[in-house]
Amino acid sequence: MHDFLSITPAVADAIQRRRPVVALESTIISHGMPYPENIATAQRVEAVVSAAGAVPATIAVLDGRIRIGLTAEDLERLARGPHVAKLSRRDLPVALATGGIGATTVATTMIAARMAGIPVFATGGIGGVHRGAESSFDISADLEELARTDVCVVCSGAKSILDLPKTLEYLETRGVPVLGFGTADFPAFYTRTSGLSVDHRCGTAEEVARIMAVKWRMGLGGGVLLANPVPEDSAAAPGAIATAIATALDEAGRRNVQGKDVTPFLLARVTELTGGDSLKANIALICDNARVAAAVAAAYSQQQAGPGLPPKPAAPKGQPPRPRL
Ligand code: PSU
Ligand code: MN
């Protein structure tokens, strides 16, 4: 497996010592934001992870290898393009066999992180069930990856370019815990709530780490989705976002945009239509997710180094003891 991976010494050393590492994706750089904001954000996100005491590991495919940890030149190649492919699960073997440059989506970043032994990954928004999926069948491979690959993905929910209720239904069917970080609401990327609920509200990074550890020790493979809402002062105005999304969806339909081009098209149009406002939210939320992911990675490392799972938190006072099963 490692025949296909190149891990930088700093990341490899941290993985080996079980120090906290945060995986980061590259499609957000190449297909999720315009240049030069994309390169500035990629650098800032890495700095946030480092400042929080973890090692950043941005992942991409370069020259026929999965690279875990990138140089400044690599980031520049991804951010500037041209000819950066967007690689989801089905594209990975083709890209590795034929060479070239490709950015990893949530799905392929999870695959690579798992191969390298990195259990925590920070991104902006995940792919999901598209609106109209009942006729288009357009469901992101990110959801299947969350069902099968043991990585905790920290995100700010998903954009309402998607059908959010169906996305949550799909995650439920495939057994993926959806946790809210300090919230009971599933966030809608630019805004702090979608009006939909998460499965469980987590108050601390330790609690998230404990859920990851229990899930995987039980042999229940697959991911954990941690949804962290955009910081309050950076959230975008819901009305403007909704209008831009409606316009972008309409244009995508009229231009017959299909397959893997749908998400990048919608992301680019929403950014153009809303101007700096949405980009500001986008940058702020990914930085905050990186900070939360570093805390979860630290808590998980500490737990793995300890004697076992930490004791369950005591039941709140005044409540009757839980019945024994
Ligand atoms: N949604 C966002 N920003 C993104 C993406 C999705 O708000 O950058 C990117 C991620 O890389 C995600 C991918 O994994 O798009 C999903 O693409 P698709 O819907 O084609 O599976
Ligand atoms: Mn799709």
mmCIF file of C-alpha atoms and ligand atoms in Angstrom:
data_model
loop_
_atom_site.group_PDB
_atom_site.id
_atom_site.type_symbol
_atom_site.label_atom_id
_atom_site.label_comp_id
_atom_site.label_asym_id
_atom_site.label_seq_id
_atom_site.Cartn_x
_atom_site.Cartn_y
_atom_site.Cartn_z
ATOM 1 C CA MET A 1 0.000 0.000 0.000
ATOM 2 C CA HIS A 2 2.785 2.375 0.963
ATOM 3 C CA ASP A 3 4.235 1.883 -2.501
ATOM 4 C CA PHE A 4 1.875 4.626 -3.560
ATOM 5 C CA LEU A 5 2.433 7.037 -0.654
ATOM 6 C CA SER A 6 5.120 9.637 -0.071
ATOM 7 C CA ILE A 7 4.954 11.055 3.427
ATOM 8 C CA THR A 8 7.094 14.020 4.468
ATOM 9 C CA PRO A 9 9.525 13.292 7.339
ATOM 10 C CA ALA A 10 7.699 15.672 9.728
ATOM 11 C CA VAL A 11 4.351 13.958 9.148
ATOM 12 C CA ALA A 12 5.814 10.429 9.197
ATOM 13 C CA ASP A 13 7.592 11.155 12.474
ATOM 14 C CA ALA A 14 4.403 12.479 14.095
ATOM 15 C CA ILE A 15 2.376 9.465 12.904
ATOM 16 C CA GLN A 16 4.992 7.071 14.215
ATOM 17 C CA ARG A 17 5.088 8.755 17.625
ATOM 18 C CA ARG A 18 1.292 8.969 17.662
ATOM 19 C CA ARG A 19 1.455 12.727 17.926
ATOM 20 C CA PRO A 20 -1.554 14.715 16.658
ATOM 21 C CA VAL A 21 -1.724 15.114 12.879
ATOM 22 C CA VAL A 22 -4.509 16.751 10.855
ATOM 23 C CA ALA A 23 -5.108 15.676 7.257
ATOM 24 C CA LEU A 24 -6.239 18.432 4.852
ATOM 25 C CA GLU A 25 -7.760 18.062 1.376
ATOM 26 C CA SER A 26 -6.683 19.746 -1.848
ATOM 27 C CA THR A 27 -9.851 19.929 -3.980
ATOM 28 C CA ILE A 28 -10.890 22.840 -1.810
ATOM 29 C CA ILE A 29 -7.722 24.563 -3.093
ATOM 30 C CA SER A 30 -7.940 23.625 -6.779
ATOM 31 C CA HIS A 31 -11.708 23.519 -7.348
ATOM 32 C CA GLY A 32 -13.274 25.153 -4.284
ATOM 33 C CA MET A 33 -11.857 28.680 -4.220
ATOM 34 C CA PRO A 34 -10.422 31.206 -6.677
ATOM 35 C CA TYR A 35 -6.717 32.067 -6.965
ATOM 36 C CA PRO A 36 -5.017 33.661 -5.008
ATOM 37 C CA GLU A 37 -7.394 33.290 -2.051
ATOM 38 C CA ASN A 38 -7.056 29.495 -2.362
ATOM 39 C CA ILE A 39 -3.282 29.452 -1.827
ATOM 40 C CA ALA A 40 -3.475 31.998 0.998
ATOM 41 C CA THR A 41 -6.154 29.879 2.702
ATOM 42 C CA ALA A 42 -4.210 26.631 2.259
ATOM 43 C CA GLN A 43 -1.192 28.229 3.952
ATOM 44 C CA ARG A 44 -3.287 29.770 6.707
ATOM 45 C CA VAL A 45 -5.047 26.481 7.480
ATOM 46 C CA GLU A 46 -1.701 24.725 7.856
ATOM 47 C CA ALA A 47 -0.520 27.509 10.174
ATOM 48 C CA VAL A 48 -3.658 27.153 12.317
ATOM 49 C CA VAL A 49 -3.032 23.409 12.713
ATOM 50 C CA SER A 50 0.598 24.022 13.676
ATOM 51 C CA ALA A 51 -0.304 26.775 16.137
ATOM 52 C CA ALA A 52 -2.739 24.369 17.796
ATOM 53 C CA GLY A 53 0.095 21.894 18.375
ATOM 54 C CA ALA A 54 -0.623 19.385 15.590
ATOM 55 C CA VAL A 55 1.182 18.596 12.339
ATOM 56 C CA PRO A 56 -0.652 19.587 9.129
ATOM 57 C CA ALA A 57 -0.717 17.018 6.315
ATOM 58 C CA THR A 58 -2.203 18.431 3.118
ATOM 59 C CA ILE A 59 -2.843 15.620 0.647
ATOM 60 C CA ALA A 60 -2.776 15.527 -3.164
ATOM 61 C CA VAL A 61 -1.631 13.336 -6.055
ATOM 62 C CA LEU A 62 1.506 14.587 -7.747
ATOM 63 C CA ASP A 63 3.468 12.771 -10.443
ATOM 64 C CA GLY A 64 1.796 9.445 -9.854
ATOM 65 C CA ARG A 65 2.078 9.319 -6.064
ATOM 66 C CA ILE A 66 -0.196 10.158 -3.158
ATOM 67 C CA ARG A 67 1.660 12.872 -1.299
ATOM 68 C CA ILE A 68 0.997 13.340 2.409
ATOM 69 C CA GLY A 69 2.391 16.749 3.359
ATOM 70 C CA LEU A 70 3.115 19.260 0.614
ATOM 71 C CA THR A 71 5.785 21.875 -0.042
ATOM 72 C CA ALA A 72 4.996 25.514 -0.799
ATOM 73 C CA GLU A 73 5.721 24.781 -4.486
ATOM 74 C CA ASP A 74 3.291 21.845 -4.502
ATOM 75 C CA LEU A 75 0.560 24.047 -3.023
ATOM 76 C CA GLU A 76 1.242 26.689 -5.664
ATOM 77 C CA ARG A 77 0.930 24.091 -8.464
ATOM 78 C CA LEU A 78 -2.438 22.964 -7.086
ATOM 79 C CA ALA A 79 -3.711 26.481 -6.534
ATOM 80 C CA ARG A 80 -2.672 27.922 -9.904
ATOM 81 C CA GLY A 81 -3.338 24.967 -12.122
ATOM 82 C CA PRO A 82 -3.892 24.437 -14.948
ATOM 83 C CA HIS A 83 -4.818 20.803 -15.534
ATOM 84 C CA VAL A 84 -5.392 19.798 -11.924
ATOM 85 C CA ALA A 85 -7.775 16.827 -11.966
ATOM 86 C CA LYS A 86 -10.416 16.390 -9.291
ATOM 87 C CA LEU A 87 -9.923 12.914 -7.884
ATOM 88 C CA SER A 88 -12.596 10.947 -6.131
ATOM 89 C CA ARG A 89 -12.394 7.219 -5.285
ATOM 90 C CA ARG A 90 -12.917 5.967 -8.825
ATOM 91 C CA ASP A 91 -10.290 8.349 -10.248
ATOM 92 C CA LEU A 92 -7.475 7.455 -7.856
ATOM 93 C CA PRO A 93 -6.154 4.288 -9.564
ATOM 94 C CA VAL A 94 -6.226 6.009 -12.954
ATOM 95 C CA ALA A 95 -4.314 9.035 -11.639
ATOM 96 C CA LEU A 96 -1.685 6.908 -9.891
ATOM 97 C CA ALA A 97 -1.201 4.680 -12.900
ATOM 98 C CA THR A 98 -0.938 7.489 -15.430
ATOM 99 C CA GLY A 99 0.784 10.294 -13.500
ATOM 100 C CA GLY A 100 -0.191 13.928 -13.617
ATOM 101 C CA ILE A 101 -1.499 16.203 -10.941
ATOM 102 C CA GLY A 102 -4.729 15.757 -9.040
ATOM 103 C CA ALA A 103 -6.495 17.199 -6.046
ATOM 104 C CA THR A 104 -8.088 14.885 -3.497
ATOM 105 C CA THR A 105 -11.741 15.273 -2.507
ATOM 106 C CA VAL A 106 -13.112 14.415 0.917
ATOM 107 C CA ALA A 107 -13.437 10.779 -0.233
ATOM 108 C CA THR A 108 -9.866 10.387 -1.498
ATOM 109 C CA THR A 109 -8.346 12.429 1.322
ATOM 110 C CA MET A 110 -10.036 10.003 3.733
ATOM 111 C CA ILE A 111 -8.607 7.042 1.809
ATOM 112 C CA ALA A 112 -5.102 8.521 1.861
ATOM 113 C CA ALA A 113 -5.315 9.565 5.518
ATOM 114 C CA ARG A 114 -6.393 6.057 6.478
ATOM 115 C CA MET A 115 -3.562 4.506 4.465
ATOM 116 C CA ALA A 116 -1.072 6.768 6.251
ATOM 117 C CA GLY A 117 -2.587 6.254 9.714
ATOM 118 C CA ILE A 118 -4.056 9.740 10.251
ATOM 119 C CA PRO A 119 -7.455 9.518 12.011
ATOM 120 C CA VAL A 120 -8.538 13.184 11.835
ATOM 121 C CA PHE A 121 -9.179 15.336 8.762
ATOM 122 C CA ALA A 122 -10.411 18.937 8.477
ATOM 123 C CA THR A 123 -12.269 20.384 5.516
ATOM 124 C CA GLY A 124 -14.915 23.006 4.683
ATOM 125 C CA GLY A 125 -18.004 21.216 3.417
ATOM 126 C CA ILE A 126 -18.621 17.614 2.401
ATOM 127 C CA GLY A 127 -20.252 16.419 -0.790
ATOM 128 C CA GLY A 128 -23.712 14.909 -0.398
ATOM 129 C CA VAL A 129 -26.990 14.040 -2.047
ATOM 130 C CA HIS A 130 -27.676 16.580 -4.768
ATOM 131 C CA ARG A 131 -31.035 18.221 -5.230
ATOM 132 C CA GLY A 132 -32.971 16.237 -7.805
ATOM 133 C CA ALA A 133 -30.979 13.091 -6.996
ATOM 134 C CA GLU A 134 -34.166 11.085 -7.386
ATOM 135 C CA SER A 135 -33.810 11.542 -11.144
ATOM 136 C CA SER A 136 -30.086 12.377 -11.596
ATOM 137 C CA PHE A 137 -28.736 9.733 -9.124
ATOM 138 C CA ASP A 138 -26.088 12.342 -8.191
ATOM 139 C CA ILE A 139 -24.832 11.330 -4.762
ATOM 140 C CA SER A 140 -21.269 12.248 -3.788
ATOM 141 C CA ALA A 141 -18.804 9.408 -3.224
ATOM 142 C CA ASP A 142 -17.898 11.314 -0.024
ATOM 143 C CA LEU A 143 -20.925 9.748 1.665
ATOM 144 C CA GLU A 144 -19.914 6.192 0.758
ATOM 145 C CA GLU A 145 -16.415 6.919 1.976
ATOM 146 C CA LEU A 146 -17.760 8.179 5.295
ATOM 147 C CA ALA A 147 -19.603 4.864 5.531
ATOM 148 C CA ARG A 148 -16.525 2.723 5.009
ATOM 149 C CA THR A 149 -13.289 4.517 6.020
ATOM 150 C CA ASP A 150 -12.184 5.030 9.616
ATOM 151 C CA VAL A 151 -11.502 8.761 9.722
ATOM 152 C CA CYS A 152 -13.149 11.593 11.636
ATOM 153 C CA VAL A 153 -14.035 14.396 9.202
ATOM 154 C CA VAL A 154 -14.404 17.868 10.704
ATOM 155 C CA CYS A 155 -16.517 20.121 8.477
ATOM 156 C CA SER A 156 -19.084 22.936 8.659
ATOM 157 C CA GLY A 157 -21.883 20.736 7.411
ATOM 158 C CA ALA A 158 -22.765 20.953 3.745
ATOM 159 C CA LYS A 159 -23.857 23.751 1.420
ATOM 160 C CA SER A 160 -27.486 23.931 0.496
ATOM 161 C CA ILE A 161 -26.491 23.475 -3.151
ATOM 162 C CA LEU A 162 -27.260 19.961 -1.847
ATOM 163 C CA ASP A 163 -30.406 18.344 -0.508
ATOM 164 C CA LEU A 164 -29.467 18.450 3.172
ATOM 165 C CA PRO A 165 -32.331 16.323 4.556
ATOM 166 C CA LYS A 166 -31.526 13.550 2.056
ATOM 167 C CA THR A 167 -27.810 13.861 2.836
ATOM 168 C CA LEU A 168 -28.508 13.259 6.530
ATOM 169 C CA GLU A 169 -30.851 10.354 5.703
ATOM 170 C CA TYR A 170 -28.119 8.764 3.618
ATOM 171 C CA LEU A 171 -25.596 9.109 6.445
ATOM 172 C CA GLU A 172 -28.068 7.533 8.824
ATOM 173 C CA THR A 173 -28.682 4.580 6.503
ATOM 174 C CA ARG A 174 -24.932 4.030 6.144
ATOM 175 C CA GLY A 175 -24.320 4.197 9.889
ATOM 176 C CA VAL A 176 -22.274 7.396 10.089
ATOM 177 C CA PRO A 177 -22.541 9.268 13.403
ATOM 178 C CA VAL A 178 -23.161 12.964 12.742
ATOM 179 C CA LEU A 179 -21.939 14.984 15.714
ATOM 180 C CA GLY A 180 -22.395 18.692 16.325
ATOM 181 C CA PHE A 181 -19.513 20.529 17.944
ATOM 182 C CA GLY A 182 -21.190 22.691 20.550
ATOM 183 C CA THR A 183 -24.442 22.583 18.597
ATOM 184 C CA ALA A 184 -27.487 20.341 18.177
ATOM 185 C CA ASP A 185 -28.125 21.744 14.665
ATOM 186 C CA PHE A 186 -26.548 20.539 11.452
ATOM 187 C CA PRO A 187 -24.819 23.640 10.029
ATOM 188 C CA ALA A 188 -25.323 24.720 6.409
ATOM 189 C CA PHE A 189 -21.737 25.827 5.700
ATOM 190 C CA TYR A 190 -22.196 29.613 5.262
ATOM 191 C CA THR A 191 -24.759 29.711 8.039
ATOM 192 C CA ARG A 192 -24.756 28.139 11.494
ATOM 193 C CA THR A 193 -27.918 26.109 11.120
ATOM 194 C CA SER A 194 -29.928 24.275 8.467
ATOM 195 C CA GLY A 195 -32.949 23.715 10.673
ATOM 196 C CA LEU A 196 -31.993 20.016 10.799
ATOM 197 C CA SER A 197 -30.643 18.163 13.823
ATOM 198 C CA VAL A 198 -27.408 16.271 14.332
ATOM 199 C CA ASP A 199 -27.451 12.897 16.113
ATOM 200 C CA HIS A 200 -25.552 14.122 19.142
ATOM 201 C CA ARG A 201 -24.164 17.372 20.463
ATOM 202 C CA CYS A 202 -20.543 17.100 21.642
ATOM 203 C CA GLY A 203 -19.258 19.628 24.134
ATOM 204 C CA THR A 204 -15.560 18.802 24.001
ATOM 205 C CA ALA A 205 -12.870 17.369 21.750
ATOM 206 C CA GLU A 206 -12.368 14.591 24.328
ATOM 207 C CA GLU A 207 -15.956 13.473 23.875
ATOM 208 C CA VAL A 208 -15.504 13.332 20.099
ATOM 209 C CA ALA A 209 -12.289 11.315 20.525
ATOM 210 C CA ARG A 210 -14.037 8.922 22.856
ATOM 211 C CA ILE A 211 -16.836 8.297 20.322
ATOM 212 C CA MET A 212 -14.231 7.634 17.598
ATOM 213 C CA ALA A 213 -12.356 5.222 19.857
ATOM 214 C CA VAL A 214 -15.495 3.344 20.890
ATOM 215 C CA LYS A 215 -16.755 3.089 17.312
ATOM 216 C CA TRP A 216 -13.521 1.648 15.986
ATOM 217 C CA ARG A 217 -12.790 -0.604 18.954
ATOM 218 C CA MET A 218 -16.223 -2.112 18.559
ATOM 219 C CA GLY A 219 -15.301 -3.015 15.017
ATOM 220 C CA LEU A 220 -17.888 -0.649 13.593
ATOM 221 C CA GLY A 221 -15.737 0.601 10.748
ATOM 222 C CA GLY A 222 -16.321 3.841 8.916
ATOM 223 C CA GLY A 223 -16.128 7.525 9.520
ATOM 224 C CA VAL A 224 -17.405 9.963 12.065
ATOM 225 C CA LEU A 225 -18.686 13.336 10.857
ATOM 226 C CA LEU A 226 -18.089 16.271 13.179
ATOM 227 C CA ALA A 227 -19.988 19.407 12.188
ATOM 228 C CA ASN A 228 -18.572 22.679 13.483
ATOM 229 C CA PRO A 229 -20.617 25.776 12.577
ATOM 230 C CA VAL A 230 -19.010 28.796 10.904
ATOM 231 C CA PRO A 231 -17.831 31.324 13.540
ATOM 232 C CA GLU A 232 -20.696 33.677 14.335
ATOM 233 C CA ASP A 233 -19.002 36.884 13.182
ATOM 234 C CA SER A 234 -18.115 35.356 9.795
ATOM 235 C CA ALA A 235 -21.458 33.754 8.885
ATOM 236 C CA ALA A 236 -22.920 35.009 5.620
ATOM 237 C CA ALA A 237 -26.376 36.546 5.160
ATOM 238 C CA PRO A 238 -28.763 33.614 4.555
ATOM 239 C CA GLY A 239 -30.933 35.500 2.032
ATOM 240 C CA ALA A 240 -28.095 36.422 -0.322
ATOM 241 C CA ILE A 241 -26.702 32.876 -0.191
ATOM 242 C CA ALA A 242 -30.085 31.302 -0.944
ATOM 243 C CA THR A 243 -30.594 33.580 -3.962
ATOM 244 C CA ALA A 244 -27.100 32.830 -5.301
ATOM 245 C CA ILE A 245 -27.590 29.072 -4.857
ATOM 246 C CA ALA A 246 -30.931 29.175 -6.684
ATOM 247 C CA THR A 247 -29.336 31.073 -9.586
ATOM 248 C CA ALA A 248 -26.332 28.714 -9.714
ATOM 249 C CA LEU A 249 -28.562 25.618 -9.705
ATOM 250 C CA ASP A 250 -30.698 27.060 -12.464
ATOM 251 C CA GLU A 251 -27.631 27.831 -14.599
ATOM 252 C CA ALA A 252 -26.191 24.366 -14.021
ATOM 253 C CA GLY A 253 -29.452 22.838 -15.217
ATOM 254 C CA ARG A 254 -29.700 25.036 -18.293
ATOM 255 C CA ARG A 255 -26.072 24.429 -19.270
ATOM 256 C CA ASN A 256 -26.471 20.720 -18.654
ATOM 257 C CA VAL A 257 -23.492 20.555 -16.261
ATOM 258 C CA GLN A 258 -23.050 16.933 -15.204
ATOM 259 C CA GLY A 259 -21.043 14.430 -13.204
ATOM 260 C CA LYS A 260 -17.954 15.563 -11.327
ATOM 261 C CA ASP A 261 -18.255 19.095 -12.794
ATOM 262 C CA VAL A 262 -21.488 19.835 -10.927
ATOM 263 C CA THR A 263 -19.999 20.637 -7.518
ATOM 264 C CA PRO A 264 -17.079 22.804 -8.794
ATOM 265 C CA PHE A 265 -19.470 24.684 -11.108
ATOM 266 C CA LEU A 266 -21.896 25.439 -8.274
ATOM 267 C CA LEU A 267 -19.104 26.412 -5.862
ATOM 268 C CA ALA A 268 -17.554 28.801 -8.372
ATOM 269 C CA ARG A 269 -20.876 30.409 -9.307
ATOM 270 C CA VAL A 270 -21.976 30.879 -5.695
ATOM 271 C CA THR A 271 -18.625 32.532 -4.919
ATOM 272 C CA GLU A 272 -18.928 34.836 -7.943
ATOM 273 C CA LEU A 273 -22.556 35.740 -7.257
ATOM 274 C CA THR A 274 -22.071 36.532 -3.576
ATOM 275 C CA GLY A 275 -18.688 38.205 -3.912
ATOM 276 C CA GLY A 276 -16.400 38.575 -0.968
ATOM 277 C CA ASP A 277 -19.049 37.762 1.593
ATOM 278 C CA SER A 278 -19.203 34.043 0.998
ATOM 279 C CA LEU A 279 -15.462 33.752 0.510
ATOM 280 C CA LYS A 280 -14.884 35.385 3.896
ATOM 281 C CA ALA A 281 -17.186 32.819 5.529
ATOM 282 C CA ASN A 282 -15.516 30.011 3.607
ATOM 283 C CA ILE A 283 -12.017 30.987 4.773
ATOM 284 C CA ALA A 284 -13.079 31.570 8.386
ATOM 285 C CA LEU A 285 -14.867 28.252 8.706
ATOM 286 C CA ILE A 286 -12.066 26.130 7.295
ATOM 287 C CA CYS A 287 -9.586 27.777 9.669
ATOM 288 C CA ASP A 288 -11.889 27.118 12.599
ATOM 289 C CA ASN A 289 -12.392 23.502 11.513
ATOM 290 C CA ALA A 290 -8.606 23.098 11.414
ATOM 291 C CA ARG A 291 -8.390 24.376 14.992
ATOM 292 C CA VAL A 292 -11.125 21.987 16.183
ATOM 293 C CA ALA A 293 -9.577 19.077 14.252
ATOM 294 C CA ALA A 294 -6.223 19.723 15.942
ATOM 295 C CA ALA A 295 -7.928 19.548 19.343
ATOM 296 C CA VAL A 296 -9.693 16.301 18.405
ATOM 297 C CA ALA A 297 -6.416 14.842 17.077
ATOM 298 C CA ALA A 298 -4.691 15.758 20.349
ATOM 299 C CA ALA A 299 -7.467 14.231 22.440
ATOM 300 C CA TYR A 300 -7.468 11.060 20.340
ATOM 301 C CA SER A 301 -3.664 10.699 20.558
ATOM 302 C CA GLN A 302 -3.810 11.119 24.299
ATOM 303 C CA GLN A 303 -6.527 8.509 24.585
ATOM 304 C CA GLN A 304 -4.603 6.010 22.490
ATOM 305 C CA ALA A 305 -1.502 6.567 24.626
ATOM 306 C CA GLY A 306 -3.449 6.044 27.856
ATOM 307 C CA PRO A 307 -4.384 2.790 29.589
ATOM 308 C CA GLY A 308 -7.703 2.484 27.778
ATOM 309 C CA LEU A 309 -10.864 4.412 27.285
ATOM 310 C CA PRO A 310 -11.265 7.142 29.885
ATOM 311 C CA PRO A 311 -14.140 6.749 32.317
ATOM 312 C CA LYS A 312 -17.527 7.822 31.117
ATOM 313 C CA PRO A 313 -18.532 11.251 32.351
ATOM 314 C CA ALA A 314 -20.653 11.067 35.483
ATOM 315 C CA ALA A 315 -24.399 11.334 34.945
ATOM 316 C CA PRO A 316 -25.690 14.819 35.687
ATOM 317 C CA LYS A 317 -26.874 15.206 39.276
ATOM 318 C CA GLY A 318 -30.564 14.817 39.945
ATOM 319 C CA GLN A 319 -31.178 12.380 37.108
ATOM 320 C CA PRO A 320 -32.160 8.785 37.793
ATOM 321 C CA PRO A 321 -29.497 6.182 37.036
ATOM 322 C CA ARG A 322 -29.658 4.719 33.556
ATOM 323 C CA PRO A 323 -31.271 1.285 33.370
ATOM 324 C CA ARG A 324 -28.755 -1.517 32.889
ATOM 325 C CA LEU A 325 -28.995 -3.362 29.603
HETATM 326 N N1 PSU B 1 -18.326 21.313 -1.024
HETATM 327 C C1 PSU B 1 -17.828 22.480 -0.586
HETATM 328 N N2 PSU B 1 -16.523 22.776 -0.879
HETATM 329 C C2 PSU B 1 -15.723 21.906 -1.576
HETATM 330 C C3 PSU B 1 -16.280 20.650 -1.990
HETATM 331 C C4 PSU B 1 -17.575 20.400 -1.695
HETATM 332 O O1 PSU B 1 -18.518 23.254 0.027
HETATM 333 O O2 PSU B 1 -14.550 22.215 -1.816
HETATM 334 C C5 PSU B 1 -15.397 19.663 -2.710
HETATM 335 C C6 PSU B 1 -14.801 18.673 -1.705
HETATM 336 O O3 PSU B 1 -13.519 18.295 -2.149
HETATM 337 C C7 PSU B 1 -15.753 17.478 -1.815
HETATM 338 C C8 PSU B 1 -16.067 17.506 -3.294
HETATM 339 O O4 PSU B 1 -15.197 16.255 -1.409
HETATM 340 O O5 PSU B 1 -16.182 18.890 -3.618
HETATM 341 C C9 PSU B 1 -17.343 16.744 -3.605
HETATM 342 O O6 PSU B 1 -17.493 16.637 -4.974
HETATM 343 P P1 PSU B 1 -18.646 15.694 -5.585
HETATM 344 O O7 PSU B 1 -19.930 16.342 -5.198
HETATM 345 O O8 PSU B 1 -18.418 15.701 -7.043
HETATM 346 O O9 PSU B 1 -18.452 14.339 -4.966
HETATM 347 MN MN MN B 2 -21.638 13.848 -8.268
#
